[in-house]
Every structure is written in C-alpha cells, then in structure tokens.
PDB file of C-alpha atoms in Angstrom:
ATOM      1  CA  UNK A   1       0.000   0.000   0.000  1.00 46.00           C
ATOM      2  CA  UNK A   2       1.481   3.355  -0.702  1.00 50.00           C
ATOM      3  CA  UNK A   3       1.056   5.900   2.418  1.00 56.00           C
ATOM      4  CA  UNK A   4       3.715   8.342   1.356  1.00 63.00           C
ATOM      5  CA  UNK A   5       2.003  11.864   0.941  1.00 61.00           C
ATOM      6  CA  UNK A   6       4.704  12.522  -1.316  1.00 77.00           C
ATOM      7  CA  UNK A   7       3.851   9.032  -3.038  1.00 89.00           C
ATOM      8  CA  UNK A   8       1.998   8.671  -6.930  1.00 95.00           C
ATOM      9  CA  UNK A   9      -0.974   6.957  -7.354  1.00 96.00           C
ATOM     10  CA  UNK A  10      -2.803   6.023 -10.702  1.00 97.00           C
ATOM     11  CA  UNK A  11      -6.426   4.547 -11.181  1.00 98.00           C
ATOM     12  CA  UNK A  12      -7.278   3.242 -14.502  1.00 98.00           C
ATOM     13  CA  UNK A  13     -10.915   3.145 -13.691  1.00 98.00           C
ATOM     14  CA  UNK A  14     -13.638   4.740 -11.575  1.00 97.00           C
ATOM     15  CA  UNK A  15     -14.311   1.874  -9.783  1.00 97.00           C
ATOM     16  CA  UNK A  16     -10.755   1.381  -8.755  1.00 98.00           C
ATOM     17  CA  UNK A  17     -10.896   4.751  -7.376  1.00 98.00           C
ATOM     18  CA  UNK A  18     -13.767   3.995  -5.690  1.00 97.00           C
ATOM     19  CA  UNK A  19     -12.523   1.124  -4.017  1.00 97.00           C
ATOM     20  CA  UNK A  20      -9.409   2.332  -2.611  1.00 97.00           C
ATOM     21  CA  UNK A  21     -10.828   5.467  -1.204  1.00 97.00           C
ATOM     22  CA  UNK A  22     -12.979   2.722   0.358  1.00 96.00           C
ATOM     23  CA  UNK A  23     -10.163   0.758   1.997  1.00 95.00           C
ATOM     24  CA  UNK A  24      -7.829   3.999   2.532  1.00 94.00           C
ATOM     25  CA  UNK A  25      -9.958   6.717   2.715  1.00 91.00           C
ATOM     26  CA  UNK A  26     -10.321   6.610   6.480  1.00 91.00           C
ATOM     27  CA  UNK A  27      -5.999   6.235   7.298  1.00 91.00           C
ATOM     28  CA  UNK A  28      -4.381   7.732   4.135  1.00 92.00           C
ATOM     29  CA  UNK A  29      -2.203  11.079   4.428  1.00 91.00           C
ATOM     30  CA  UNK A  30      -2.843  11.765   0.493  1.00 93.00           C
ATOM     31  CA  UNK A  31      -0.923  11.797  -2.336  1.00 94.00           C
ATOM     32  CA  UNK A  32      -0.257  12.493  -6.540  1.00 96.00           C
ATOM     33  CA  UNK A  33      -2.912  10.881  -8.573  1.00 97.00           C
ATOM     34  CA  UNK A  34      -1.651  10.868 -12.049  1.00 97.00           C
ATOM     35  CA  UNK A  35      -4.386  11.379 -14.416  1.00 98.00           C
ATOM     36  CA  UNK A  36      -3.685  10.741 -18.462  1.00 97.00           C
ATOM     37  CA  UNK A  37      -4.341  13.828 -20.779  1.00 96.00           C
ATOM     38  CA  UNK A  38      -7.083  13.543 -23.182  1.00 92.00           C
ATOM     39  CA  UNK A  39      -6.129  12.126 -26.348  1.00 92.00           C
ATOM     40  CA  UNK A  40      -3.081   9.908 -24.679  1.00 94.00           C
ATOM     41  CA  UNK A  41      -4.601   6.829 -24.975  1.00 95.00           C
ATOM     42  CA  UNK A  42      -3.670   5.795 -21.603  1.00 96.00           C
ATOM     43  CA  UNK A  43      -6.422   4.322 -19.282  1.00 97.00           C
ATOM     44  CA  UNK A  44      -6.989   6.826 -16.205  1.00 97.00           C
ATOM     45  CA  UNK A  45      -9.818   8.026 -14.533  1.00 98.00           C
ATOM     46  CA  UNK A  46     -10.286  11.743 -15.545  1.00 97.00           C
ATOM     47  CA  UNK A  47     -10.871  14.481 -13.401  1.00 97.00           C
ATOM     48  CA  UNK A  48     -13.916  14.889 -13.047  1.00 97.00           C
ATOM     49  CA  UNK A  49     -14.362  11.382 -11.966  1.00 98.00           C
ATOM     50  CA  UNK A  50     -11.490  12.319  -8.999  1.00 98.00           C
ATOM     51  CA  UNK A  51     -13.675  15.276  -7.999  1.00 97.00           C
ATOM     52  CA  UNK A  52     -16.657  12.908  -7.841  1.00 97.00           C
ATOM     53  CA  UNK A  53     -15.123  10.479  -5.818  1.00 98.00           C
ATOM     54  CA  UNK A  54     -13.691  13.294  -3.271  1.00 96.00           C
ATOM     55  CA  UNK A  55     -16.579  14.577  -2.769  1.00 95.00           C
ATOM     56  CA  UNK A  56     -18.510  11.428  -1.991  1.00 96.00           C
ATOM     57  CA  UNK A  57     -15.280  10.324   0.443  1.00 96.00           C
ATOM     58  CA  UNK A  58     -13.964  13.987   2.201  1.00 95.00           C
ATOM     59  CA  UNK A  59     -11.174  14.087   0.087  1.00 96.00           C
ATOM     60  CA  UNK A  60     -10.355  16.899  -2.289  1.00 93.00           C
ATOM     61  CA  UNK A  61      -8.298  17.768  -5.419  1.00 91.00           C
ATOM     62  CA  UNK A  62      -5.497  20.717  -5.064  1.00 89.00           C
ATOM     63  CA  UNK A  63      -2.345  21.393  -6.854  1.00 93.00           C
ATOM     64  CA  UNK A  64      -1.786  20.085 -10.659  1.00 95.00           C
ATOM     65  CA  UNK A  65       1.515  19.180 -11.991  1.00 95.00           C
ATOM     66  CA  UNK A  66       2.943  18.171 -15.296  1.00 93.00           C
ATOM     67  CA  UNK A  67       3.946  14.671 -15.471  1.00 90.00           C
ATOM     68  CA  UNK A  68       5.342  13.160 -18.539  1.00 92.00           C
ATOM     69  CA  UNK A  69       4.257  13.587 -22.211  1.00 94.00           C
ATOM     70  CA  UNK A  70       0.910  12.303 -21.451  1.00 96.00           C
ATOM     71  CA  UNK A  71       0.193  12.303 -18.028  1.00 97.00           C
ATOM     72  CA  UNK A  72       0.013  15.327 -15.075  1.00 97.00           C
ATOM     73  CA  UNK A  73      -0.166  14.873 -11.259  1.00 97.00           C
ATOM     74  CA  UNK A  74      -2.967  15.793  -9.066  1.00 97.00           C
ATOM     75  CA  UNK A  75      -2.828  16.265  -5.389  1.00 96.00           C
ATOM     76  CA  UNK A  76      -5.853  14.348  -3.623  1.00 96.00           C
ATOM     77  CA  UNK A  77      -5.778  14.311   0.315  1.00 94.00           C
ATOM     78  CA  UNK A  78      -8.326  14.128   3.013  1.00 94.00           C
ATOM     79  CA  UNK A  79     -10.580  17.240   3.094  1.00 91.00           C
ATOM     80  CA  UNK A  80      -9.400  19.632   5.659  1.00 84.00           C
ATOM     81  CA  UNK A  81     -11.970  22.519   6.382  1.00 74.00           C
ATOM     82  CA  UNK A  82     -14.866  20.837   7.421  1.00 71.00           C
ATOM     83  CA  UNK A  83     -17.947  22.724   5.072  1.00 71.00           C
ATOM     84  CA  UNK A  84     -17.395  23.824   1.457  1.00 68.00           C
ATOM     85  CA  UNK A  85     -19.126  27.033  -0.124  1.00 68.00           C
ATOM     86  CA  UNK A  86     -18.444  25.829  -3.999  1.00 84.00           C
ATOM     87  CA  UNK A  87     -22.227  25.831  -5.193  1.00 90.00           C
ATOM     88  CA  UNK A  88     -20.236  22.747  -8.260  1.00 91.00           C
ATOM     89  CA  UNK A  89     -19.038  20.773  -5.101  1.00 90.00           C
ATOM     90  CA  UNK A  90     -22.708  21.222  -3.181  1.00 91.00           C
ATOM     91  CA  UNK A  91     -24.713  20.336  -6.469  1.00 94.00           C
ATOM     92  CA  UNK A  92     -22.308  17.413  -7.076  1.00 95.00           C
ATOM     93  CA  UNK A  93     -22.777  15.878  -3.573  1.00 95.00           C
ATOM     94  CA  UNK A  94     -26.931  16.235  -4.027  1.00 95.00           C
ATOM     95  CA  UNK A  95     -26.757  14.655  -7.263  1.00 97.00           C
ATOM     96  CA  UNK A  96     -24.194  11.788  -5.595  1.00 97.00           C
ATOM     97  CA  UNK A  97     -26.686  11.679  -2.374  1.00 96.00           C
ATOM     98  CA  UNK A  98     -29.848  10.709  -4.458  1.00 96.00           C
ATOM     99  CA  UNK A  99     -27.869   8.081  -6.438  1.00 96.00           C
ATOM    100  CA  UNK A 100     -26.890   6.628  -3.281  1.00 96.00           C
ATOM    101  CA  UNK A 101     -23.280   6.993  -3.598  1.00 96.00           C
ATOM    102  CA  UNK A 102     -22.212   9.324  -0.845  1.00 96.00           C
ATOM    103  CA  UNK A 103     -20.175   8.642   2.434  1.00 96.00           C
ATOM    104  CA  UNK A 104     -20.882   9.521   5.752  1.00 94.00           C
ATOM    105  CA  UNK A 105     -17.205  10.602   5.452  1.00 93.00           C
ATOM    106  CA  UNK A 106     -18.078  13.105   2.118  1.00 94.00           C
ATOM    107  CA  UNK A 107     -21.091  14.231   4.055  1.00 93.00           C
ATOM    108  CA  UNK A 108     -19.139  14.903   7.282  1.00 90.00           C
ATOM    109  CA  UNK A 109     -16.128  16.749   5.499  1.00 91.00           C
ATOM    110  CA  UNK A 110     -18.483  18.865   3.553  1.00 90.00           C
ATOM    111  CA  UNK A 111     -20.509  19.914   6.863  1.00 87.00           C
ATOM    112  CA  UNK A 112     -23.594  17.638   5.679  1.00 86.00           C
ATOM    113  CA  UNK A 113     -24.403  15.646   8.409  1.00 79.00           C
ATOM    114  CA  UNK A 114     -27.901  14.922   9.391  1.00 61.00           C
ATOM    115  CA  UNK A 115     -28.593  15.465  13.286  1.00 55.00           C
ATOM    116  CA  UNK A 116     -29.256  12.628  14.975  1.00 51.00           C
ATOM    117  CA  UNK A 117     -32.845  12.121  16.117  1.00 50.00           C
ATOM    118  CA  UNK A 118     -31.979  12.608  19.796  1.00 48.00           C
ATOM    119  CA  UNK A 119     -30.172  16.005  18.574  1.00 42.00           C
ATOM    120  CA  UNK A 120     -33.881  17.018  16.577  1.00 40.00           C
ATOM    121  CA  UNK A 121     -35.904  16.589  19.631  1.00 39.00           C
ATOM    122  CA  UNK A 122     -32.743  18.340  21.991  1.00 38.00           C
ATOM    123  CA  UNK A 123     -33.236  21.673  19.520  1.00 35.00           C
ATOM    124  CA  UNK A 124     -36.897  21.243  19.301  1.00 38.00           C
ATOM    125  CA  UNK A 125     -36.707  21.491  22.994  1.00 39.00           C
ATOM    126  CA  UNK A 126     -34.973  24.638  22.791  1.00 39.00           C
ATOM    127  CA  UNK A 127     -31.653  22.831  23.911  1.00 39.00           C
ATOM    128  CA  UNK A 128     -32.425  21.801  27.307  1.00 38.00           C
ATOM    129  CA  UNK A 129     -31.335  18.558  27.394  1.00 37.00           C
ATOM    130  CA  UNK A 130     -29.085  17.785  29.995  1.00 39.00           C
ATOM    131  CA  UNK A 131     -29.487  21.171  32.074  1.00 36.00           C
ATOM    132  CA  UNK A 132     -30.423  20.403  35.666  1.00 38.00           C
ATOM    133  CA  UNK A 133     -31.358  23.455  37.926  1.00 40.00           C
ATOM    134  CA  UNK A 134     -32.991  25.404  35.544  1.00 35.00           C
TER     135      UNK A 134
END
C-alpha cells in the first residue's frame, strides 16, 4: 500500500478509485494521482471522476503538476476545512446523495451531516437537554 504523501498513485478506472478510497480513505495522508491527458490513450480516470469520488469520500483535489508527455499529477488528500461554499461541489454531492453513492465521510467533510434524532428533539426542545437546575 502506498502511504507516502509525497507518493503517486494512478487509477485506470472509476471503480478502482472507488474502491481504494474505500479501503484507505479513512488512514491515508494523500498523495499524486496521475491522471492521463485527453487524447493519450492511456487508461486513467479523468478528473472529473477524482472530484466525484472526493466529494462522496472527504477528500479533495489541489495542486496540478505536469507529469510526462501524457500524463500530469494531481494532489488528492483528506478534506481539511470541514464545510465547502463551492455551489459545483454542493450540487455534485446532491446529485451523488440521491444516487446513493455518498459517504458519511463526504457528508461529514463537507458539513452535511444529518442530526441525529436525539439532537432534533434536543433543539426542538430549545436545547435543554441535559441542564439540571434550571
């Protein structure tokens, strides 16, 4: 398993993707996806498809690099601010929430969450839960 930040990574399918962030997605520091350029021939997922895939696991897509003749680098870690205010990233994780494909990690790191029902009834209650005295 790579677990250098520094390290490169390459996914030649969506569903590859999808299934490390699965296994990793929780532990990993981050690192360099490579992604292929359009028109290389070379079997990658594309960026758009990273994007998806952050968003659905709290991980998101920063600095680009050039790579080699038909390949750049892309720097995918583990989201940091909790919340986003990108209307794209917000619309993305609705569409990804009705098709069933988010993460309670995607919808944590993007300030998502659902309260829980004890947490409904707490604020319904004008917060009083737990307050003795009063």
């Amino acid at each position: 398993m790579v677990d250098a930040p520094d390290a490169v990574i390459a996914f030649a399918t969506r569903d590859a993707l999808w299934r490390w962030l699965g296994e990793h997605g929780d532990t990993h520091q981050g690192a360099w996806v490579r992604l292929a350029k359009s028109g290389s021939g070379i079997a990658s997922v594309t960026f758009h498809e990273l994007l998806e895939a952050g968003i659905a696991f709290g991980w998101s897509e920063s600095t680009r690099r050039s790579g080699d003749a038909g390949t750049y680098l892309q720097r995918f870690t583990p989201r940091r601010a909790l919340r986003t205010s990108s209307a794209r990233n917000l619309a993305i994780a609705a569409r990804l929430e009705r098709e069933g494909r988010m993460t309670e990690a995607g919808r944590r790191a993007l300030g998502l969450t659902r309260p829980r029902a004890r947490d409904s009834v707490d604020i319904k209650q004008g917060g009083q839960h737990g307050k003795q005295g009063e």
